[in-house]
Amino acid sequence: MENGILHVDMNNFYASVETLFAPQYKDVHMAVAGDKESRHGIILAKNMLAKKMGVQTAEPIWQAMRKCPGLQLVKPHRERYAEYSRMAQEIYCRFTDLVEPFSLDECWLDVYGSERRLGDGEEIAHRIRRTVKEELGLTVSIGVSYNKVFAKLGSDYRKPDATTVVSRENWQRLVWPLPVGALLYVGGAARKILAQFGVKTIGELAACKRDALETLMGKMGSQLYRYANGLDDSPVRGAADREPIKSVGNSTTFRRDLTRWDEVQSGISLLSDSVAMRLRRYGLYCGGVQVGIKNSRFQVFSRQTTLDHSTHLMREINDTALRLAKDLWKAPDPIRLLSVTALHLTEEAQSYRQLDLLGTDDTQQEKQEAVESAMDALRKKFGRGVISYGTAEDTISGEKIERD
């Protein structure tokens, strides 16, 4: 088999799942959205009819309603999305044991070992699409290729309910004309850097000298060169190959030492946002937070605490990390490095606090979930740098991110 790597993307996932429970929305302009009455009213997902009217994920509800006056809004039900994601992955596992989730609605599959029993990659893709549609009532788009990067490009190439093969024979024709932002891990910051040198398509990126890209962007430049030239060889990691994640943390070494509390706040917020985003991508919650500080004398101090409930929300991680940092930092001792780490990870949300009889905590959590889910959707579509929590730009510019 030549093309045995598949990327499966569930079409309009949130909106499609909601339609299963409320069929009256099937043939009308519909979107899943946050609280319409609050200032956090944001579009989380939309169906194809709303998409054709110009409705976009993560835009304010008022703006979407202006584009599409008859837009029907549906409250999100995240437990449903998690359940349908699980059922879809169970279907994929019938075709191969090498299934690697990338997000709630995306997975890579390695079907090289299934050819004798099920056919080539394209035929298996067709079978998966039919099975998901028949058993779950949902549609998926599937990219079929010889590596993970091109398989993902293939699933984005035609939607909805389509199979696209990106082979060694046609990949230059299909891939190189695409905008460089379509390539995996090319976010807003990378696009800006590349645009300064006239690189706007994947083909133009592929034509760059590898050494020049590495000088310009570090290891990421070398990685993007490989991706653009079809040289990705990363394996699809099945459940047996994936070690359980024990912690998720990020650290930042600053270009200049921090000496003011507002600078520390900015650094903690940046790191908390990154950690929370990664937790949501992995489908995990944390029950504890740790903060680390390295001062200008290279002394390292850390402090951690447990939470009264597990979370993957930036605001809750950030609030806890700030309390730890405030107790830990002996102002104005210069700070060279900050780190925030999520501990005690679980796959399900757990609560250890007393029930709030009025439900106010749950309401606030739902609103924050809506905000941060919308931010995830924006970043998935436009890159990591498209939106962030308020930070002091002059504090964090020029930083080096070191991922654990």
mmCIF file of C-alpha atoms in Angstrom:
data_model
loop_
_atom_site.group_PDB
_atom_site.id
_atom_site.type_symbol
_atom_site.label_atom_id
_atom_site.label_comp_id
_atom_site.label_asym_id
_atom_site.label_seq_id
_atom_site.Cartn_x
_atom_site.Cartn_y
_atom_site.Cartn_z
ATOM 1 C CA MET A 1 0.000 0.000 0.000
ATOM 2 C CA GLU A 2 1.419 3.400 -1.008
ATOM 3 C CA ASN A 3 -0.859 5.713 1.006
ATOM 4 C CA GLY A 4 -1.702 4.276 4.391
ATOM 5 C CA ILE A 5 -1.881 7.327 6.665
ATOM 6 C CA LEU A 6 -5.367 8.780 7.170
ATOM 7 C CA HIS A 7 -6.518 11.961 8.880
ATOM 8 C CA VAL A 8 -10.196 11.916 9.830
ATOM 9 C CA ASP A 9 -11.937 15.225 10.550
ATOM 10 C CA MET A 10 -15.546 15.270 11.753
ATOM 11 C CA ASN A 11 -17.481 17.905 9.785
ATOM 12 C CA ASN A 12 -19.066 20.823 11.676
ATOM 13 C CA PHE A 13 -18.775 18.604 14.729
ATOM 14 C CA TYR A 14 -20.587 20.523 17.479
ATOM 15 C CA ALA A 15 -23.381 21.681 15.173
ATOM 16 C CA SER A 16 -23.780 18.237 13.611
ATOM 17 C CA VAL A 17 -24.108 16.549 17.017
ATOM 18 C CA GLU A 18 -26.701 19.103 18.146
ATOM 19 C CA THR A 19 -28.749 18.409 15.028
ATOM 20 C CA LEU A 20 -29.002 14.734 16.011
ATOM 21 C CA PHE A 21 -30.816 15.756 19.198
ATOM 22 C CA ALA A 22 -32.825 18.585 17.609
ATOM 23 C CA PRO A 23 -33.632 17.614 13.985
ATOM 24 C CA GLN A 24 -35.587 20.837 13.470
ATOM 25 C CA TYR A 25 -32.230 22.590 13.019
ATOM 26 C CA LYS A 26 -31.124 20.343 10.175
ATOM 27 C CA ASP A 27 -32.359 22.534 7.333
ATOM 28 C CA VAL A 28 -32.072 25.978 8.924
ATOM 29 C CA HIS A 29 -29.187 28.344 9.559
ATOM 30 C CA MET A 30 -27.886 27.219 12.959
ATOM 31 C CA ALA A 31 -24.904 27.819 15.217
ATOM 32 C CA VAL A 32 -23.742 26.576 18.589
ATOM 33 C CA ALA A 33 -23.044 29.631 20.722
ATOM 34 C CA GLY A 34 -22.373 30.929 24.215
ATOM 35 C CA ASP A 35 -24.718 33.064 26.263
ATOM 36 C CA LYS A 36 -26.473 35.473 23.913
ATOM 37 C CA GLU A 37 -27.280 37.894 26.731
ATOM 38 C CA SER A 38 -23.706 38.162 28.030
ATOM 39 C CA ARG A 39 -20.779 39.970 26.523
ATOM 40 C CA HIS A 40 -19.169 36.551 26.028
ATOM 41 C CA GLY A 41 -21.717 35.595 23.391
ATOM 42 C CA ILE A 42 -19.495 33.938 20.776
ATOM 43 C CA ILE A 43 -20.106 31.486 17.926
ATOM 44 C CA LEU A 44 -18.534 28.146 18.850
ATOM 45 C CA ALA A 45 -19.562 26.214 15.724
ATOM 46 C CA LYS A 46 -21.908 26.595 12.772
ATOM 47 C CA ASN A 47 -23.600 24.330 10.237
ATOM 48 C CA MET A 48 -22.935 24.482 6.505
ATOM 49 C CA LEU A 49 -25.949 26.708 5.800
ATOM 50 C CA ALA A 50 -24.719 29.312 8.278
ATOM 51 C CA LYS A 51 -21.191 28.989 6.932
ATOM 52 C CA LYS A 52 -22.436 29.860 3.441
ATOM 53 C CA MET A 53 -23.900 33.061 4.897
ATOM 54 C CA GLY A 54 -20.473 34.058 6.159
ATOM 55 C CA VAL A 55 -20.911 33.076 9.809
ATOM 56 C CA GLN A 56 -17.504 32.328 11.310
ATOM 57 C CA THR A 57 -16.384 30.413 14.357
ATOM 58 C CA ALA A 58 -15.426 32.625 17.330
ATOM 59 C CA GLU A 59 -17.069 35.799 16.042
ATOM 60 C CA PRO A 60 -19.503 37.702 18.323
ATOM 61 C CA ILE A 61 -23.133 36.623 18.114
ATOM 62 C CA TRP A 62 -24.304 40.110 17.159
ATOM 63 C CA GLN A 63 -21.972 40.096 14.182
ATOM 64 C CA ALA A 64 -23.121 36.645 13.064
ATOM 65 C CA MET A 65 -26.783 37.704 13.392
ATOM 66 C CA ARG A 66 -26.107 40.717 11.194
ATOM 67 C CA LYS A 67 -24.780 38.420 8.460
ATOM 68 C CA CYS A 68 -27.529 35.861 8.963
ATOM 69 C CA PRO A 69 -30.660 37.448 10.534
ATOM 70 C CA GLY A 70 -32.519 34.128 10.881
ATOM 71 C CA LEU A 71 -29.647 32.344 12.608
ATOM 72 C CA GLN A 72 -30.860 29.828 15.199
ATOM 73 C CA LEU A 73 -28.647 29.561 18.287
ATOM 74 C CA VAL A 74 -28.139 26.379 20.302
ATOM 75 C CA LYS A 75 -26.497 26.036 23.720
ATOM 76 C CA PRO A 76 -23.366 23.819 23.714
ATOM 77 C CA HIS A 77 -23.471 20.354 25.328
ATOM 78 C CA ARG A 78 -19.869 19.280 25.768
ATOM 79 C CA GLU A 79 -20.678 15.917 27.305
ATOM 80 C CA ARG A 80 -22.401 14.969 24.048
ATOM 81 C CA TYR A 81 -19.373 15.977 21.989
ATOM 82 C CA ALA A 82 -17.054 13.929 24.188
ATOM 83 C CA GLU A 83 -19.305 10.886 23.877
ATOM 84 C CA TYR A 84 -19.581 11.086 20.088
ATOM 85 C CA SER A 85 -15.825 11.605 19.837
ATOM 86 C CA ARG A 86 -15.363 8.406 21.849
ATOM 87 C CA MET A 87 -17.827 6.466 19.664
ATOM 88 C CA ALA A 88 -16.125 7.672 16.488
ATOM 89 C CA GLN A 89 -12.744 6.521 17.773
ATOM 90 C CA GLU A 90 -14.241 3.114 18.549
ATOM 91 C CA ILE A 91 -15.231 2.884 14.881
ATOM 92 C CA TYR A 92 -11.730 3.842 13.730
ATOM 93 C CA CYS A 93 -10.278 1.101 15.938
ATOM 94 C CA ARG A 94 -12.169 -1.507 13.920
ATOM 95 C CA PHE A 95 -9.931 -0.647 10.978
ATOM 96 C CA THR A 96 -6.595 -0.339 12.798
ATOM 97 C CA ASP A 97 -5.175 -0.284 16.310
ATOM 98 C CA LEU A 98 -2.970 2.676 15.385
ATOM 99 C CA VAL A 99 -5.305 5.594 16.121
ATOM 100 C CA GLU A 100 -3.850 8.882 17.394
ATOM 101 C CA PRO A 101 -6.301 11.610 18.484
ATOM 102 C CA PHE A 102 -5.279 15.149 17.549
ATOM 103 C CA SER A 103 -8.306 16.914 19.015
ATOM 104 C CA LEU A 104 -11.876 16.074 19.968
ATOM 105 C CA ASP A 105 -12.943 15.802 16.314
ATOM 106 C CA GLU A 106 -9.691 14.785 14.571
ATOM 107 C CA CYS A 107 -7.606 11.600 14.490
ATOM 108 C CA TRP A 108 -4.749 10.110 12.514
ATOM 109 C CA LEU A 109 -4.879 6.447 11.517
ATOM 110 C CA ASP A 110 -2.151 4.144 10.227
ATOM 111 C CA VAL A 111 -3.859 1.481 8.078
ATOM 112 C CA TYR A 112 -0.781 0.010 6.392
ATOM 113 C CA GLY A 113 -1.381 -3.269 8.208
ATOM 114 C CA SER A 114 -5.025 -3.492 7.115
ATOM 115 C CA GLU A 115 -4.602 -3.665 3.334
ATOM 116 C CA ARG A 116 -4.988 -7.435 2.940
ATOM 117 C CA ARG A 117 -8.199 -7.461 4.945
ATOM 118 C CA LEU A 118 -9.808 -4.125 4.026
ATOM 119 C CA GLY A 119 -8.206 -2.745 0.856
ATOM 120 C CA ASP A 120 -5.969 0.247 0.226
ATOM 121 C CA GLY A 121 -6.028 3.550 2.098
ATOM 122 C CA GLU A 122 -8.629 5.184 -0.134
ATOM 123 C CA GLU A 123 -11.002 2.236 0.114
ATOM 124 C CA ILE A 124 -10.625 2.131 3.889
ATOM 125 C CA ALA A 125 -11.377 5.863 4.003
ATOM 126 C CA HIS A 126 -14.594 5.300 2.058
ATOM 127 C CA ARG A 127 -15.556 2.494 4.450
ATOM 128 C CA ILE A 128 -14.940 4.688 7.493
ATOM 129 C CA ARG A 129 -17.033 7.510 6.050
ATOM 130 C CA ARG A 130 -19.922 5.137 5.351
ATOM 131 C CA THR A 131 -19.722 3.527 8.798
ATOM 132 C CA VAL A 132 -19.644 6.815 10.691
ATOM 133 C CA LYS A 133 -22.598 8.113 8.676
ATOM 134 C CA GLU A 134 -24.658 4.932 9.165
ATOM 135 C CA GLU A 135 -23.943 4.417 12.869
ATOM 136 C CA LEU A 136 -23.552 7.946 14.212
ATOM 137 C CA GLY A 137 -25.432 10.048 11.668
ATOM 138 C CA LEU A 138 -22.378 12.279 11.206
ATOM 139 C CA THR A 139 -20.109 12.969 8.245
ATOM 140 C CA VAL A 140 -16.311 13.052 8.150
ATOM 141 C CA SER A 141 -13.745 14.252 5.649
ATOM 142 C CA ILE A 142 -10.634 12.101 5.287
ATOM 143 C CA GLY A 143 -7.208 12.836 3.895
ATOM 144 C CA VAL A 144 -5.227 9.838 2.625
ATOM 145 C CA SER A 145 -1.473 10.102 2.141
ATOM 146 C CA TYR A 146 1.923 8.638 2.905
ATOM 147 C CA ASN A 147 2.594 10.969 5.867
ATOM 148 C CA LYS A 148 0.635 12.670 8.636
ATOM 149 C CA VAL A 149 1.109 16.265 7.465
ATOM 150 C CA PHE A 150 -0.237 15.652 3.968
ATOM 151 C CA ALA A 151 -3.069 13.489 5.325
ATOM 152 C CA LYS A 152 -4.233 16.439 7.416
ATOM 153 C CA LEU A 153 -3.992 18.769 4.429
ATOM 154 C CA GLY A 154 -6.104 16.243 2.531
ATOM 155 C CA SER A 155 -8.908 16.225 5.099
ATOM 156 C CA ASP A 156 -9.071 20.032 4.866
ATOM 157 C CA TYR A 157 -8.923 20.047 1.061
ATOM 158 C CA ARG A 158 -12.556 19.088 0.391
ATOM 159 C CA LYS A 159 -15.466 19.291 2.838
ATOM 160 C CA PRO A 160 -17.905 17.998 3.866
ATOM 161 C CA ASP A 161 -18.098 14.202 3.522
ATOM 162 C CA ALA A 162 -15.161 13.729 1.157
ATOM 163 C CA THR A 163 -12.008 11.696 0.657
ATOM 164 C CA THR A 164 -8.887 13.321 -0.800
ATOM 165 C CA VAL A 165 -5.766 11.359 -1.698
ATOM 166 C CA VAL A 166 -2.463 13.239 -1.529
ATOM 167 C CA SER A 167 0.004 10.853 -3.144
ATOM 168 C CA ARG A 168 3.650 10.957 -4.176
ATOM 169 C CA GLU A 169 2.420 11.569 -7.727
ATOM 170 C CA ASN A 170 0.079 14.521 -7.082
ATOM 171 C CA TRP A 171 1.243 16.168 -3.847
ATOM 172 C CA GLN A 172 3.193 19.006 -5.468
ATOM 173 C CA ARG A 173 0.211 19.925 -7.625
ATOM 174 C CA LEU A 174 -2.218 19.845 -4.680
ATOM 175 C CA VAL A 175 -0.066 21.063 -1.804
ATOM 176 C CA TRP A 176 2.336 23.693 -3.109
ATOM 177 C CA PRO A 177 -0.319 26.222 -4.283
ATOM 178 C CA LEU A 178 -1.960 26.238 -0.816
ATOM 179 C CA PRO A 179 -1.361 29.208 1.510
ATOM 180 C CA VAL A 180 1.494 28.567 3.899
ATOM 181 C CA GLY A 181 -0.900 28.914 6.839
ATOM 182 C CA ALA A 182 -2.591 25.673 5.773
ATOM 183 C CA LEU A 183 0.515 23.731 6.792
ATOM 184 C CA LEU A 184 0.501 22.079 10.201
ATOM 185 C CA TYR A 185 1.910 24.289 12.982
ATOM 186 C CA VAL A 186 2.248 27.408 10.814
ATOM 187 C CA GLY A 187 0.488 29.875 13.087
ATOM 188 C CA GLY A 188 0.082 33.631 12.943
ATOM 189 C CA ALA A 189 3.594 34.431 14.176
ATOM 190 C CA ALA A 190 5.244 32.074 11.671
ATOM 191 C CA ARG A 191 3.116 33.482 8.838
ATOM 192 C CA LYS A 192 4.237 37.017 9.665
ATOM 193 C CA ILE A 193 7.901 36.038 9.711
ATOM 194 C CA LEU A 194 7.648 34.153 6.412
ATOM 195 C CA ALA A 195 5.614 36.912 4.763
ATOM 196 C CA GLN A 196 8.451 39.362 5.439
ATOM 197 C CA PHE A 197 10.568 37.236 3.112
ATOM 198 C CA GLY A 198 7.878 36.849 0.458
ATOM 199 C CA VAL A 199 6.844 33.324 1.456
ATOM 200 C CA LYS A 200 3.080 33.061 1.113
ATOM 201 C CA THR A 201 2.500 29.545 -0.258
ATOM 202 C CA ILE A 202 3.686 26.107 0.789
ATOM 203 C CA GLY A 203 5.543 25.831 -2.515
ATOM 204 C CA GLU A 204 7.469 29.021 -1.796
ATOM 205 C CA LEU A 205 8.314 27.638 1.650
ATOM 206 C CA ALA A 206 9.551 24.390 0.078
ATOM 207 C CA ALA A 207 11.843 26.370 -2.240
ATOM 208 C CA CYS A 208 13.604 28.096 0.668
ATOM 209 C CA LYS A 209 17.000 26.930 1.798
ATOM 210 C CA ARG A 210 16.748 24.741 4.849
ATOM 211 C CA ASP A 211 19.696 26.410 6.594
ATOM 212 C CA ALA A 212 18.158 29.845 6.060
ATOM 213 C CA LEU A 213 14.853 28.750 7.582
ATOM 214 C CA GLU A 214 16.630 27.235 10.557
ATOM 215 C CA THR A 215 18.591 30.445 11.089
ATOM 216 C CA LEU A 216 15.385 32.448 10.844
ATOM 217 C CA MET A 217 13.079 30.249 12.946
ATOM 218 C CA GLY A 218 15.270 27.769 14.820
ATOM 219 C CA LYS A 219 14.301 24.094 14.863
ATOM 220 C CA MET A 220 10.792 25.004 13.736
ATOM 221 C CA GLY A 221 12.229 26.324 10.456
ATOM 222 C CA SER A 222 13.893 22.980 9.739
ATOM 223 C CA GLN A 223 10.694 21.140 10.636
ATOM 224 C CA LEU A 224 8.553 23.299 8.336
ATOM 225 C CA TYR A 225 11.041 22.756 5.505
ATOM 226 C CA ARG A 226 10.566 19.003 5.901
ATOM 227 C CA TYR A 227 6.798 19.339 6.014
ATOM 228 C CA ALA A 228 6.638 21.500 2.884
ATOM 229 C CA ASN A 229 8.829 19.072 0.954
ATOM 230 C CA GLY A 230 6.893 15.948 1.901
ATOM 231 C CA LEU A 231 9.616 14.629 4.213
ATOM 232 C CA ASP A 232 7.538 14.162 7.377
ATOM 233 C CA ASP A 233 8.167 10.700 8.815
ATOM 234 C CA SER A 234 6.546 10.987 12.239
ATOM 235 C CA PRO A 235 4.656 7.812 13.188
ATOM 236 C CA VAL A 236 1.001 7.475 14.130
ATOM 237 C CA ARG A 237 1.116 6.537 17.791
ATOM 238 C CA GLY A 238 -1.532 4.120 18.961
ATOM 239 C CA ALA A 239 -2.682 3.891 22.570
ATOM 240 C CA ALA A 240 -0.033 1.281 23.392
ATOM 241 C CA ASP A 241 2.762 3.605 22.211
ATOM 242 C CA ARG A 242 1.538 6.694 24.039
ATOM 243 C CA GLU A 243 2.857 7.024 27.555
ATOM 244 C CA PRO A 244 0.367 8.471 30.041
ATOM 245 C CA ILE A 245 0.877 12.203 30.403
ATOM 246 C CA LYS A 246 1.803 12.935 34.019
ATOM 247 C CA SER A 247 2.080 16.703 33.757
ATOM 248 C CA VAL A 248 1.721 19.526 31.248
ATOM 249 C CA GLY A 249 3.981 22.504 31.742
ATOM 250 C CA ASN A 250 5.613 25.429 29.968
ATOM 251 C CA SER A 251 8.495 27.657 30.963
ATOM 252 C CA THR A 252 9.709 31.010 29.686
ATOM 253 C CA THR A 253 13.239 32.440 29.804
ATOM 254 C CA PHE A 254 12.932 36.207 29.415
ATOM 255 C CA ARG A 255 15.149 38.457 27.339
ATOM 256 C CA ARG A 256 15.554 40.701 30.375
ATOM 257 C CA ASP A 257 14.982 39.968 34.059
ATOM 258 C CA LEU A 258 11.570 40.751 35.541
ATOM 259 C CA THR A 259 11.523 43.030 38.577
ATOM 260 C CA ARG A 260 7.910 44.293 38.714
ATOM 261 C CA TRP A 261 4.761 42.410 39.716
ATOM 262 C CA ASP A 262 2.887 43.432 36.550
ATOM 263 C CA GLU A 263 5.681 41.835 34.501
ATOM 264 C CA VAL A 264 5.371 38.633 36.507
ATOM 265 C CA GLN A 265 1.595 38.668 36.007
ATOM 266 C CA SER A 266 2.057 38.930 32.244
ATOM 267 C CA GLY A 267 4.469 36.005 32.172
ATOM 268 C CA ILE A 268 2.229 33.813 34.349
ATOM 269 C CA SER A 269 -0.809 34.608 32.176
ATOM 270 C CA LEU A 270 1.027 33.675 28.979
ATOM 271 C CA LEU A 271 2.150 30.356 30.443
ATOM 272 C CA SER A 272 -1.217 29.539 32.032
ATOM 273 C CA ASP A 273 -2.960 30.134 28.713
ATOM 274 C CA SER A 274 -0.563 27.799 26.910
ATOM 275 C CA VAL A 275 -0.884 25.065 29.549
ATOM 276 C CA ALA A 276 -4.689 25.263 29.567
ATOM 277 C CA MET A 277 -4.850 25.094 25.775
ATOM 278 C CA ARG A 278 -2.670 21.969 25.738
ATOM 279 C CA LEU A 279 -4.786 20.324 28.449
ATOM 280 C CA ARG A 280 -7.932 20.858 26.372
ATOM 281 C CA ARG A 281 -6.200 19.521 23.265
ATOM 282 C CA TYR A 282 -5.220 16.353 25.135
ATOM 283 C CA GLY A 283 -8.694 16.011 26.688
ATOM 284 C CA LEU A 284 -7.237 16.298 30.211
ATOM 285 C CA TYR A 285 -7.973 18.139 33.460
ATOM 286 C CA CYS A 286 -5.526 19.049 36.206
ATOM 287 C CA GLY A 287 -6.030 18.753 39.944
ATOM 288 C CA GLY A 288 -2.969 20.767 40.924
ATOM 289 C CA VAL A 289 -0.706 23.605 39.782
ATOM 290 C CA GLN A 290 3.016 24.206 40.277
ATOM 291 C CA VAL A 291 4.952 27.453 39.723
ATOM 292 C CA GLY A 292 8.720 27.657 39.352
ATOM 293 C CA ILE A 293 11.025 30.681 39.470
ATOM 294 C CA LYS A 294 14.699 30.952 38.497
ATOM 295 C CA ASN A 295 16.350 34.178 39.611
ATOM 296 C CA SER A 296 19.260 36.040 38.060
ATOM 297 C CA ARG A 297 21.683 34.030 40.241
ATOM 298 C CA PHE A 298 20.257 30.830 38.709
ATOM 299 C CA GLN A 299 18.666 29.767 41.980
ATOM 300 C CA VAL A 300 15.463 27.793 41.445
ATOM 301 C CA PHE A 301 12.394 27.880 43.712
ATOM 302 C CA SER A 302 9.046 26.161 43.250
ATOM 303 C CA ARG A 303 5.735 25.784 45.011
ATOM 304 C CA GLN A 304 2.645 23.742 44.230
ATOM 305 C CA THR A 305 -0.896 23.287 45.479
ATOM 306 C CA THR A 306 -3.898 21.045 44.874
ATOM 307 C CA LEU A 307 -7.228 22.369 43.614
ATOM 308 C CA ASP A 308 -10.654 21.746 45.085
ATOM 309 C CA HIS A 309 -11.800 20.666 41.605
ATOM 310 C CA SER A 310 -10.046 19.649 38.417
ATOM 311 C CA THR A 311 -9.918 22.112 35.537
ATOM 312 C CA HIS A 312 -8.532 22.891 32.097
ATOM 313 C CA LEU A 313 -9.533 26.548 32.115
ATOM 314 C CA MET A 314 -6.899 29.259 31.777
ATOM 315 C CA ARG A 315 -8.569 31.596 34.249
ATOM 316 C CA GLU A 316 -8.560 29.042 37.066
ATOM 317 C CA ILE A 317 -5.004 27.870 36.384
ATOM 318 C CA ASN A 318 -3.836 31.480 36.108
ATOM 319 C CA ASP A 319 -5.486 32.573 39.369
ATOM 320 C CA THR A 320 -3.880 29.679 41.232
ATOM 321 C CA ALA A 321 -0.476 30.238 39.619
ATOM 322 C CA LEU A 322 -0.545 33.950 40.518
ATOM 323 C CA ARG A 323 -1.251 33.150 44.175
ATOM 324 C CA LEU A 324 1.671 30.724 44.218
ATOM 325 C CA ALA A 325 3.982 33.201 42.488
ATOM 326 C CA LYS A 326 3.059 35.957 44.905
ATOM 327 C CA ASP A 327 3.935 33.742 47.877
ATOM 328 C CA LEU A 328 7.089 32.459 46.213
ATOM 329 C CA TRP A 329 8.661 35.630 44.831
ATOM 330 C CA LYS A 330 10.737 37.815 47.108
ATOM 331 C CA ALA A 331 10.363 41.167 45.333
ATOM 332 C CA PRO A 332 12.298 42.771 43.748
ATOM 333 C CA ASP A 333 14.634 39.771 43.296
ATOM 334 C CA PRO A 334 15.125 39.668 39.470
ATOM 335 C CA ILE A 335 13.365 36.748 37.736
ATOM 336 C CA ARG A 336 15.101 35.108 34.783
ATOM 337 C CA LEU A 337 12.678 32.219 34.193
ATOM 338 C CA LEU A 338 9.080 31.377 35.062
ATOM 339 C CA SER A 339 7.297 28.048 34.735
ATOM 340 C CA VAL A 340 3.704 26.884 35.185
ATOM 341 C CA THR A 341 2.894 23.166 35.342
ATOM 342 C CA ALA A 342 -0.452 21.359 35.559
ATOM 343 C CA LEU A 343 -0.327 18.343 37.905
ATOM 344 C CA HIS A 344 -2.528 15.392 38.959
ATOM 345 C CA LEU A 345 -4.032 14.923 35.489
ATOM 346 C CA THR A 346 -7.295 13.085 34.830
ATOM 347 C CA GLU A 347 -9.391 12.409 31.757
ATOM 348 C CA GLU A 348 -12.614 13.460 33.480
ATOM 349 C CA ALA A 349 -13.511 16.552 35.456
ATOM 350 C CA GLN A 350 -13.597 15.893 39.190
ATOM 351 C CA SER A 351 -14.929 18.066 41.982
ATOM 352 C CA TYR A 352 -13.914 17.970 45.640
ATOM 353 C CA ARG A 353 -15.746 21.113 46.743
ATOM 354 C CA GLN A 354 -19.169 21.390 48.363
ATOM 355 C CA LEU A 355 -22.067 21.686 45.959
ATOM 356 C CA ASP A 356 -23.182 25.205 45.138
ATOM 357 C CA LEU A 357 -26.963 25.012 45.645
ATOM 358 C CA LEU A 358 -27.545 28.125 43.553
ATOM 359 C CA GLY A 359 -25.454 26.800 40.678
ATOM 360 C CA THR A 360 -23.525 30.057 40.299
ATOM 361 C CA ASP A 361 -20.137 28.332 40.077
ATOM 362 C CA ASP A 362 -21.364 26.024 37.332
ATOM 363 C CA THR A 363 -22.812 28.961 35.383
ATOM 364 C CA GLN A 364 -19.533 30.850 35.530
ATOM 365 C CA GLN A 365 -17.616 27.742 34.488
ATOM 366 C CA GLU A 366 -19.916 27.227 31.491
ATOM 367 C CA LYS A 367 -19.347 30.809 30.367
ATOM 368 C CA GLN A 368 -15.585 30.471 30.732
ATOM 369 C CA GLU A 369 -15.668 27.132 28.865
ATOM 370 C CA ALA A 370 -17.470 28.907 26.015
ATOM 371 C CA VAL A 371 -14.893 31.697 25.881
ATOM 372 C CA GLU A 372 -11.876 29.396 25.908
ATOM 373 C CA SER A 373 -13.435 26.931 23.448
ATOM 374 C CA ALA A 374 -13.956 29.830 21.075
ATOM 375 C CA MET A 375 -10.314 30.838 21.484
ATOM 376 C CA ASP A 376 -9.252 27.254 20.704
ATOM 377 C CA ALA A 377 -11.346 27.316 17.541
ATOM 378 C CA LEU A 378 -9.802 30.600 16.414
ATOM 379 C CA ARG A 379 -6.279 29.345 17.020
ATOM 380 C CA LYS A 380 -6.976 26.076 15.239
ATOM 381 C CA LYS A 381 -8.104 27.978 12.161
ATOM 382 C CA PHE A 382 -5.806 31.018 12.135
ATOM 383 C CA GLY A 383 -2.812 30.042 14.279
ATOM 384 C CA ARG A 384 -1.695 30.377 17.885
ATOM 385 C CA GLY A 385 -1.009 34.114 17.709
ATOM 386 C CA VAL A 386 -4.428 35.214 16.449
ATOM 387 C CA ILE A 387 -5.853 35.811 19.936
ATOM 388 C CA SER A 388 -4.594 35.830 23.504
ATOM 389 C CA TYR A 389 -5.419 37.081 26.950
ATOM 390 C CA GLY A 390 -4.297 40.602 27.693
ATOM 391 C CA THR A 391 -0.568 40.734 28.419
ATOM 392 C CA ALA A 392 2.076 43.403 28.486
ATOM 393 C CA GLU A 393 3.576 43.025 25.030
ATOM 394 C CA ASP A 394 6.766 44.829 25.947
ATOM 395 C CA THR A 395 7.263 42.418 28.851
ATOM 396 C CA ILE A 396 7.074 39.177 26.924
ATOM 397 C CA SER A 397 8.491 40.112 23.541
ATOM 398 C CA GLY A 398 11.655 38.281 22.603
ATOM 399 C CA GLU A 399 11.009 35.441 25.015
ATOM 400 C CA LYS A 400 12.128 31.882 24.519
ATOM 401 C CA ILE A 401 9.502 29.208 25.095
ATOM 402 C CA GLU A 402 10.834 25.927 26.417
ATOM 403 C CA ARG A 403 8.300 23.128 26.317
ATOM 404 C CA ASP A 404 8.557 20.296 28.799
#
